[in-house]
């Protein structure tokens, strides 16, 4: 998930200075709301060393009512704590209903530092995932709000910060030998553990929010806005139900009439009234807009490398078949982004007995009678088969979300369901490749117009395409959420710059070759497909 | 959990003959309800070989509309199935909305036969728990009803049945060599795997129902009633919301207004209107009534063995202290069952620096501002400490349930929460001992009257005691549910026959000694505490 985080996001000083006081006031107001509705608020700060956890907590609490929040800095367990189940010390620090607890590091140490530094046996920290899941579910079921923030900085930025602290005689105490060891020797181990943690513990009721923390101002604003929004949503979900202090019958609105309030699911899922919320200052990652959409592949070069790549893929198909490795390639992308042509080039030389292409449109009436994942489960490839899905389960968080074909509760739940689904496929040994074919709005318009004017291709352009275009910004939101929330270590997205079709086709081919090769092993031949192997994780 | 199952339950032929046709009709009606509300119904049959799964499925389907149910007999995966994620073949067999699928064995094979027979690597079947949890949650979140039945017979009964089948020339094909191997050599391994499976996968949304299956008639009736009740409850939870076929907006009632219907939580938790349901024929386990409540310990014997037992416990306390093993003893029981006196005898010779007794009454106002487990988490003993809780978290499923101090949704959820909590304690190495002090209603009355007439002890008797007595049958239901649903391999209940106080005190002492000894090792001395070591798991 972290690979799609746009760390270049920043906020200018002017905007920041004028926004901060207002945000702090709104946070103070949110604190009141929590108190009024009796919502215990738990804010978890995790992140790389020197990512700014302490500074942000200081900033957050400046204007809060000190009687109703508490900060817990979590270090190594004390002897009395080490002798008890690892969650004991966190249960003790939970806020009463209405109060806010801010955790500077948390129970996630179990699956991070304790895991990577080998402080805890593998059997114990793997069980930690179960215990953390139970812990958070029990709390959110009981009406608690859990906001989990991961402060992300790059390795380079971390080095810069550690060095700066180290060189300052008044701050050098903040940097320990362990910090440097972690930075120099364990960075990759941590990165792997973090990816797994984010994927395994990002539940619907207690999701992680990734904070792009290279720019202090951007991070501060995003953190404020995330917490404010979460509390306001939770309070709104409680509706007129004031106070949660008395756990008597009906006290939480869940008795008899399972209406809003009282349980975590409702809190997390109640449709927030977006119009009532101020437009956030910390905007979403401009990931897609920042792609270099001008890249092209000259025709001659394309003609020269296409066939060798196709041949290499054919060869890999054979090896995957022999080794019984299943391969699943998912194509998603804007209308007119060139999925069909791209797939055609990919499959050009494949052995037709061993691959299949399935295009998914709206579910049939039979399919509608099943879980939305059912038809995709049905079609997954067996060992040795290569399947290409033209559109996929991502329809749930794209078209179904934007067009209202499913409820907000349903599409919000889907990110976790999809990550679980793909995790099960990957665990079973499947090579999973996911393409997002990206084109600019201008290029899309050009292609639409060209189709409209072409008597052989105008059938490809429907009124619906034009309607979708009108909803561009809604779709863009959905695409960004999708890329951010479903790019996992085991099933990363590859965003393909597709304004230039030859470029897009070659990138898809090379990515596919690299991914299959990583699973079945190379053949030692030098070929066009190897040069850009690193591209895959872009 | 299985140790508390009362396998002597049976139903006479007459009652059975007259009840079955009605039950089959009601099941047919329930099938209609499912169809009408678009609820996909998934019934899982698991159980020991020869426990009667096939026979019961045949009986169940006799009057069902064959167009809307399907039976899936699950054996070893076929080659095409083995090459895919293990859940693939079950996804394919899921019923469409409104239909019923009956699984004769199921995905639980992953953590039973595949585990015990070593067909699957440990890494894979342990991950199976995660995958099963995700699978069932995704389905129930989507509105499916999952009824999971475990058919329980004793080892002896199993032998009898296998033999009988084997000796019948027309049926001997039903008994394979593997059945006998499982019975003779792997019985204990299976028993352990089953206990773990039941505990880990009995969730609020998809709980297991244990079917006492030694008596065919009793089992058949209980199975019918369980399925009928589950479908009727689910349909009631959907309310007027007919049909789930179209997943459009508002189609499941969850959009905007998170009212009843549409999600599994609501289905599982909606308060069933008990008065509308026919009184079940298959009654609950009469476990408590079947105890031999006339047992006594003669005064002389009591006087003779009490002190050696107390001394032995003192010795074990020391060893637990040295080995830093935490011990937690929970006392629950009827009013006037003698908890206080029992605890006094248990602690008589303990080192006061190393033990503590905490009595829990109604939560304070501070405690009410927290999760109900919070105050118990706070007080759990550290390594080497011995803590006695006079009443405990079980208040949630006893007094809070009966008196309506929490919602039905809350106490139903609590069984799982409690099993998870105790699982976390046990995993951290805690010795957990749970006593239910049982007295008959007559004995309780005698004690109440004796207290009322005693000027030094009449304060011990309050109006509330009399009121609780009036709710005896409600409390009895709650106690039986509690014993059945929270007696786990890691934290079994010990029911103490407490009409005779000396007997009860000695049993508690012996049970405690045996449990601590099992954790810290014996000292080799022969003493009074060892004789009845086996009592613990009674």
PDB file of N, CA, C and O in Angstrom, chain A residues 19-31 33-34 41 43 60 64 100 145 147 149 220-236 276-278 281:
ATOM      1  N   UNK A  19      -4.936  28.149   8.208  1.00  0.00           N
ATOM      2  CA  UNK A  19      -5.883  27.044   8.446  1.00  0.00           C
ATOM      3  C   UNK A  19      -5.775  26.460   9.847  1.00  0.00           C
ATOM      4  O   UNK A  19      -6.783  26.034  10.434  1.00  0.00           O
ATOM      5  N   UNK A  20      -4.585  26.451  10.415  1.00  0.00           N
ATOM      6  CA  UNK A  20      -4.370  25.714  11.657  1.00  0.00           C
ATOM      7  C   UNK A  20      -5.282  26.126  12.816  1.00  0.00           C
ATOM      8  O   UNK A  20      -5.906  25.261  13.438  1.00  0.00           O
ATOM      9  N   UNK A  21      -5.391  27.446  13.096  1.00  0.00           N
ATOM     10  CA  UNK A  21      -6.242  27.801  14.248  1.00  0.00           C
ATOM     11  C   UNK A  21      -7.670  27.301  14.090  1.00  0.00           C
ATOM     12  O   UNK A  21      -8.269  26.784  15.036  1.00  0.00           O
ATOM     13  N   UNK A  22      -8.201  27.400  12.892  1.00  0.00           N
ATOM     14  CA  UNK A  22      -9.555  26.919  12.647  1.00  0.00           C
ATOM     15  C   UNK A  22      -9.665  25.424  12.885  1.00  0.00           C
ATOM     16  O   UNK A  22     -10.647  24.937  13.456  1.00  0.00           O
ATOM     17  N   UNK A  23      -8.659  24.694  12.451  1.00  0.00           N
ATOM     18  CA  UNK A  23      -8.675  23.245  12.636  1.00  0.00           C
ATOM     19  C   UNK A  23      -8.607  22.888  14.119  1.00  0.00           C
ATOM     20  O   UNK A  23      -9.295  21.975  14.586  1.00  0.00           O
ATOM     21  N   UNK A  24      -7.785  23.597  14.833  1.00  0.00           N
ATOM     22  CA  UNK A  24      -7.676  23.317  16.267  1.00  0.00           C
ATOM     23  C   UNK A  24      -8.999  23.609  16.984  1.00  0.00           C
ATOM     24  O   UNK A  24      -9.397  22.875  17.878  1.00  0.00           O
ATOM     25  N   UNK A  25      -9.660  24.663  16.547  1.00  0.00           N
ATOM     26  CA  UNK A  25     -10.968  24.959  17.134  1.00  0.00           C
ATOM     27  C   UNK A  25     -11.976  23.860  16.809  1.00  0.00           C
ATOM     28  O   UNK A  25     -12.764  23.447  17.653  1.00  0.00           O
ATOM     29  N   UNK A  26     -11.931  23.421  15.551  1.00  0.00           N
ATOM     30  CA  UNK A  26     -12.880  22.358  15.182  1.00  0.00           C
ATOM     31  C   UNK A  26     -12.591  21.076  15.950  1.00  0.00           C
ATOM     32  O   UNK A  26     -13.500  20.331  16.320  1.00  0.00           O
ATOM     33  N   UNK A  27     -11.323  20.820  16.201  1.00  0.00           N
ATOM     34  CA  UNK A  27     -10.981  19.631  16.968  1.00  0.00           C
ATOM     35  C   UNK A  27     -11.504  19.763  18.396  1.00  0.00           C
ATOM     36  O   UNK A  27     -12.027  18.799  18.973  1.00  0.00           O
ATOM     37  N   UNK A  28     -11.394  20.958  18.942  1.00  0.00           N
ATOM     38  CA  UNK A  28     -11.937  21.206  20.283  1.00  0.00           C
ATOM     39  C   UNK A  28     -13.447  20.967  20.284  1.00  0.00           C
ATOM     40  O   UNK A  28     -13.997  20.391  21.217  1.00  0.00           O
ATOM     41  N   UNK A  29     -14.095  21.399  19.209  1.00  0.00           N
ATOM     42  CA  UNK A  29     -15.529  21.159  19.074  1.00  0.00           C
ATOM     43  C   UNK A  29     -15.837  19.678  18.968  1.00  0.00           C
ATOM     44  O   UNK A  29     -16.805  19.184  19.555  1.00  0.00           O
ATOM     45  N   UNK A  30     -14.991  18.979  18.250  1.00  0.00           N
ATOM     46  CA  UNK A  30     -15.187  17.529  18.102  1.00  0.00           C
ATOM     47  C   UNK A  30     -15.016  16.841  19.457  1.00  0.00           C
ATOM     48  O   UNK A  30     -15.736  15.887  19.775  1.00  0.00           O
ATOM     49  N   UNK A  31     -14.093  17.344  20.245  1.00  0.00           N
ATOM     50  CA  UNK A  31     -13.916  16.780  21.581  1.00  0.00           C
ATOM     51  C   UNK A  31     -15.217  16.910  22.385  1.00  0.00           C
ATOM     52  O   UNK A  31     -15.640  15.984  23.079  1.00  0.00           O
ATOM     53  N   UNK A  33     -18.220  17.089  21.123  1.00  0.00           N
ATOM     54  CA  UNK A  33     -19.179  16.147  20.536  1.00  0.00           C
ATOM     55  C   UNK A  33     -18.981  14.745  21.113  1.00  0.00           C
ATOM     56  O   UNK A  33     -19.943  14.053  21.460  1.00  0.00           O
ATOM     57  N   UNK A  34     -17.728  14.325  21.201  1.00  0.00           N
ATOM     58  CA  UNK A  34     -17.428  12.999  21.738  1.00  0.00           C
ATOM     59  C   UNK A  34     -17.937  12.894  23.170  1.00  0.00           C
ATOM     60  O   UNK A  34     -18.550  11.895  23.565  1.00  0.00           O
ATOM     61  N   UNK A  41     -12.746   7.913  22.317  1.00  0.00           N
ATOM     62  CA  UNK A  41     -11.981   8.112  21.081  1.00  0.00           C
ATOM     63  C   UNK A  41     -10.535   7.663  21.307  1.00  0.00           C
ATOM     64  O   UNK A  41      -9.882   8.115  22.241  1.00  0.00           O
ATOM     65  N   UNK A  43      -6.932   7.379  19.461  1.00  0.00           N
ATOM     66  CA  UNK A  43      -6.136   7.766  18.299  1.00  0.00           C
ATOM     67  C   UNK A  43      -4.768   7.116  18.412  1.00  0.00           C
ATOM     68  O   UNK A  43      -4.076   7.273  19.410  1.00  0.00           O
ATOM     69  N   UNK A  60      -1.828  18.718  18.214  1.00  0.00           N
ATOM     70  CA  UNK A  60      -3.227  18.317  18.330  1.00  0.00           C
ATOM     71  C   UNK A  60      -3.822  18.726  19.662  1.00  0.00           C
ATOM     72  O   UNK A  60      -4.994  19.083  19.760  1.00  0.00           O
ATOM     73  N   UNK A  64      -7.053  21.422  23.245  1.00  0.00           N
ATOM     74  CA  UNK A  64      -8.037  20.479  23.813  1.00  0.00           C
ATOM     75  C   UNK A  64      -8.239  20.711  25.304  1.00  0.00           C
ATOM     76  O   UNK A  64      -7.355  21.208  25.999  1.00  0.00           O
ATOM     77  N   UNK A 100     -10.717  11.279  25.113  1.00  0.00           N
ATOM     78  CA  UNK A 100      -9.822  10.962  23.994  1.00  0.00           C
ATOM     79  C   UNK A 100      -8.500  10.448  24.540  1.00  0.00           C
ATOM     80  O   UNK A 100      -7.936  11.036  25.458  1.00  0.00           O
ATOM     81  N   UNK A 145     -14.513   4.733  19.069  1.00  0.00           N
ATOM     82  CA  UNK A 145     -14.009   5.174  17.766  1.00  0.00           C
ATOM     83  C   UNK A 145     -12.493   4.991  17.781  1.00  0.00           C
ATOM     84  O   UNK A 145     -11.825   5.473  18.687  1.00  0.00           O
ATOM     85  N   UNK A 147      -9.114   5.654  15.596  1.00  0.00           N
ATOM     86  CA  UNK A 147      -8.488   6.309  14.440  1.00  0.00           C
ATOM     87  C   UNK A 147      -7.021   5.893  14.433  1.00  0.00           C
ATOM     88  O   UNK A 147      -6.301   6.141  15.401  1.00  0.00           O
ATOM     89  N   UNK A 149      -3.371   6.107  12.573  1.00  0.00           N
ATOM     90  CA  UNK A 149      -2.612   6.914  11.628  1.00  0.00           C
ATOM     91  C   UNK A 149      -1.234   6.315  11.413  1.00  0.00           C
ATOM     92  O   UNK A 149      -0.515   6.042  12.386  1.00  0.00           O
ATOM     93  N   UNK A 220       0.285  17.729   9.348  1.00  0.00           N
ATOM     94  CA  UNK A 220      -0.475  18.271  10.490  1.00  0.00           C
ATOM     95  C   UNK A 220      -1.929  18.509  10.095  1.00  0.00           C
ATOM     96  O   UNK A 220      -2.858  18.170  10.832  1.00  0.00           O
ATOM     97  N   UNK A 221      -2.116  19.083   8.908  1.00  0.00           N
ATOM     98  CA  UNK A 221      -3.478  19.387   8.474  1.00  0.00           C
ATOM     99  C   UNK A 221      -4.252  18.095   8.200  1.00  0.00           C
ATOM    100  O   UNK A 221      -5.402  17.942   8.626  1.00  0.00           O
ATOM    101  N   UNK A 222      -3.601  17.149   7.559  1.00  0.00           N
ATOM    102  CA  UNK A 222      -4.310  15.904   7.256  1.00  0.00           C
ATOM    103  C   UNK A 222      -4.688  15.163   8.545  1.00  0.00           C
ATOM    104  O   UNK A 222      -5.775  14.593   8.647  1.00  0.00           O
ATOM    105  N   UNK A 223      -3.803  15.187   9.522  1.00  0.00           N
ATOM    106  CA  UNK A 223      -4.097  14.506  10.786  1.00  0.00           C
ATOM    107  C   UNK A 223      -5.281  15.174  11.494  1.00  0.00           C
ATOM    108  O   UNK A 223      -6.218  14.505  11.943  1.00  0.00           O
ATOM    109  N   UNK A 224      -5.234  16.493  11.568  1.00  0.00           N
ATOM    110  CA  UNK A 224      -6.368  17.200  12.170  1.00  0.00           C
ATOM    111  C   UNK A 224      -7.676  16.849  11.459  1.00  0.00           C
ATOM    112  O   UNK A 224      -8.678  16.517  12.078  1.00  0.00           O
ATOM    113  N   UNK A 225      -7.634  16.952  10.144  1.00  0.00           N
ATOM    114  CA  UNK A 225      -8.874  16.734   9.389  1.00  0.00           C
ATOM    115  C   UNK A 225      -9.382  15.297   9.533  1.00  0.00           C
ATOM    116  O   UNK A 225     -10.591  15.059   9.608  1.00  0.00           O
ATOM    117  N   UNK A 226      -8.466  14.347   9.588  1.00  0.00           N
ATOM    118  CA  UNK A 226      -8.878  12.946   9.710  1.00  0.00           C
ATOM    119  C   UNK A 226      -9.589  12.702  11.035  1.00  0.00           C
ATOM    120  O   UNK A 226     -10.642  12.051  11.087  1.00  0.00           O
ATOM    121  N   UNK A 227      -9.019  13.227  12.096  1.00  0.00           N
ATOM    122  CA  UNK A 227      -9.598  12.989  13.423  1.00  0.00           C
ATOM    123  C   UNK A 227     -10.929  13.724  13.579  1.00  0.00           C
ATOM    124  O   UNK A 227     -11.920  13.176  14.068  1.00  0.00           O
ATOM    125  N   UNK A 228     -10.932  14.980  13.127  1.00  0.00           N
ATOM    126  CA  UNK A 228     -12.169  15.766  13.218  1.00  0.00           C
ATOM    127  C   UNK A 228     -13.298  15.055  12.467  1.00  0.00           C
ATOM    128  O   UNK A 228     -14.402  14.857  12.988  1.00  0.00           O
ATOM    129  N   UNK A 229     -12.986  14.668  11.260  1.00  0.00           N
ATOM    130  CA  UNK A 229     -13.981  14.017  10.413  1.00  0.00           C
ATOM    131  C   UNK A 229     -14.506  12.722  11.051  1.00  0.00           C
ATOM    132  O   UNK A 229     -15.702  12.455  11.061  1.00  0.00           O
ATOM    133  N   UNK A 230     -13.586  11.959  11.613  1.00  0.00           N
ATOM    134  CA  UNK A 230     -13.983  10.682  12.214  1.00  0.00           C
ATOM    135  C   UNK A 230     -14.916  10.908  13.410  1.00  0.00           C
ATOM    136  O   UNK A 230     -15.928  10.214  13.561  1.00  0.00           O
ATOM    137  N   UNK A 231     -14.586  11.872  14.236  1.00  0.00           N
ATOM    138  CA  UNK A 231     -15.433  12.129  15.412  1.00  0.00           C
ATOM    139  C   UNK A 231     -16.787  12.678  14.972  1.00  0.00           C
ATOM    140  O   UNK A 231     -17.840  12.270  15.471  1.00  0.00           O
ATOM    141  N   UNK A 232     -16.761  13.618  14.023  1.00  0.00           N
ATOM    142  CA  UNK A 232     -18.031  14.184  13.561  1.00  0.00           C
ATOM    143  C   UNK A 232     -18.923  13.114  12.938  1.00  0.00           C
ATOM    144  O   UNK A 232     -20.134  13.077  13.185  1.00  0.00           O
ATOM    145  N   UNK A 233     -18.339  12.233  12.160  1.00  0.00           N
ATOM    146  CA  UNK A 233     -19.124  11.137  11.567  1.00  0.00           C
ATOM    147  C   UNK A 233     -19.712  10.234  12.643  1.00  0.00           C
ATOM    148  O   UNK A 233     -20.876   9.830  12.574  1.00  0.00           O
ATOM    149  N   UNK A 234     -18.895   9.909  13.637  1.00  0.00           N
ATOM    150  CA  UNK A 234     -19.362   9.018  14.708  1.00  0.00           C
ATOM    151  C   UNK A 234     -20.492   9.668  15.486  1.00  0.00           C
ATOM    152  O   UNK A 234     -21.494   9.028  15.821  1.00  0.00           O
ATOM    153  N   UNK A 235     -20.342  10.959  15.748  1.00  0.00           N
ATOM    154  CA  UNK A 235     -21.386  11.668  16.495  1.00  0.00           C
ATOM    155  C   UNK A 235     -22.665  11.726  15.671  1.00  0.00           C
ATOM    156  O   UNK A 235     -23.769  11.506  16.185  1.00  0.00           O
ATOM    157  N   UNK A 236     -22.515  11.967  14.377  1.00  0.00           N
ATOM    158  CA  UNK A 236     -23.689  12.028  13.511  1.00  0.00           C
ATOM    159  C   UNK A 236     -24.402  10.676  13.489  1.00  0.00           C
ATOM    160  O   UNK A 236     -25.621  10.598  13.511  1.00  0.00           O
ATOM    161  N   UNK A 276     -22.091  18.824   4.537  1.00  0.00           N
ATOM    162  CA  UNK A 276     -22.017  19.611   5.761  1.00  0.00           C
ATOM    163  C   UNK A 276     -20.578  19.822   6.207  1.00  0.00           C
ATOM    164  O   UNK A 276     -20.304  20.639   7.067  1.00  0.00           O
ATOM    165  N   UNK A 277     -19.666  19.062   5.632  1.00  0.00           N
ATOM    166  CA  UNK A 277     -18.282  19.162   6.066  1.00  0.00           C
ATOM    167  C   UNK A 277     -17.521  20.144   5.189  1.00  0.00           C
ATOM    168  O   UNK A 277     -17.716  20.196   3.982  1.00  0.00           O
ATOM    169  N   UNK A 278     -16.689  20.922   5.815  1.00  0.00           N
ATOM    170  CA  UNK A 278     -15.869  21.836   5.044  1.00  0.00           C
ATOM    171  C   UNK A 278     -14.986  21.054   4.079  1.00  0.00           C
ATOM    172  O   UNK A 278     -14.482  19.998   4.412  1.00  0.00           O
ATOM    173  N   UNK A 281      -8.671  20.624   3.319  1.00  0.00           N
ATOM    174  CA  UNK A 281      -7.526  21.368   2.796  1.00  0.00           C
ATOM    175  C   UNK A 281      -6.483  20.384   2.269  1.00  0.00           C
ATOM    176  O   UNK A 281      -5.888  20.583   1.227  1.00  0.00           O
TER     177      UNK A 281
END
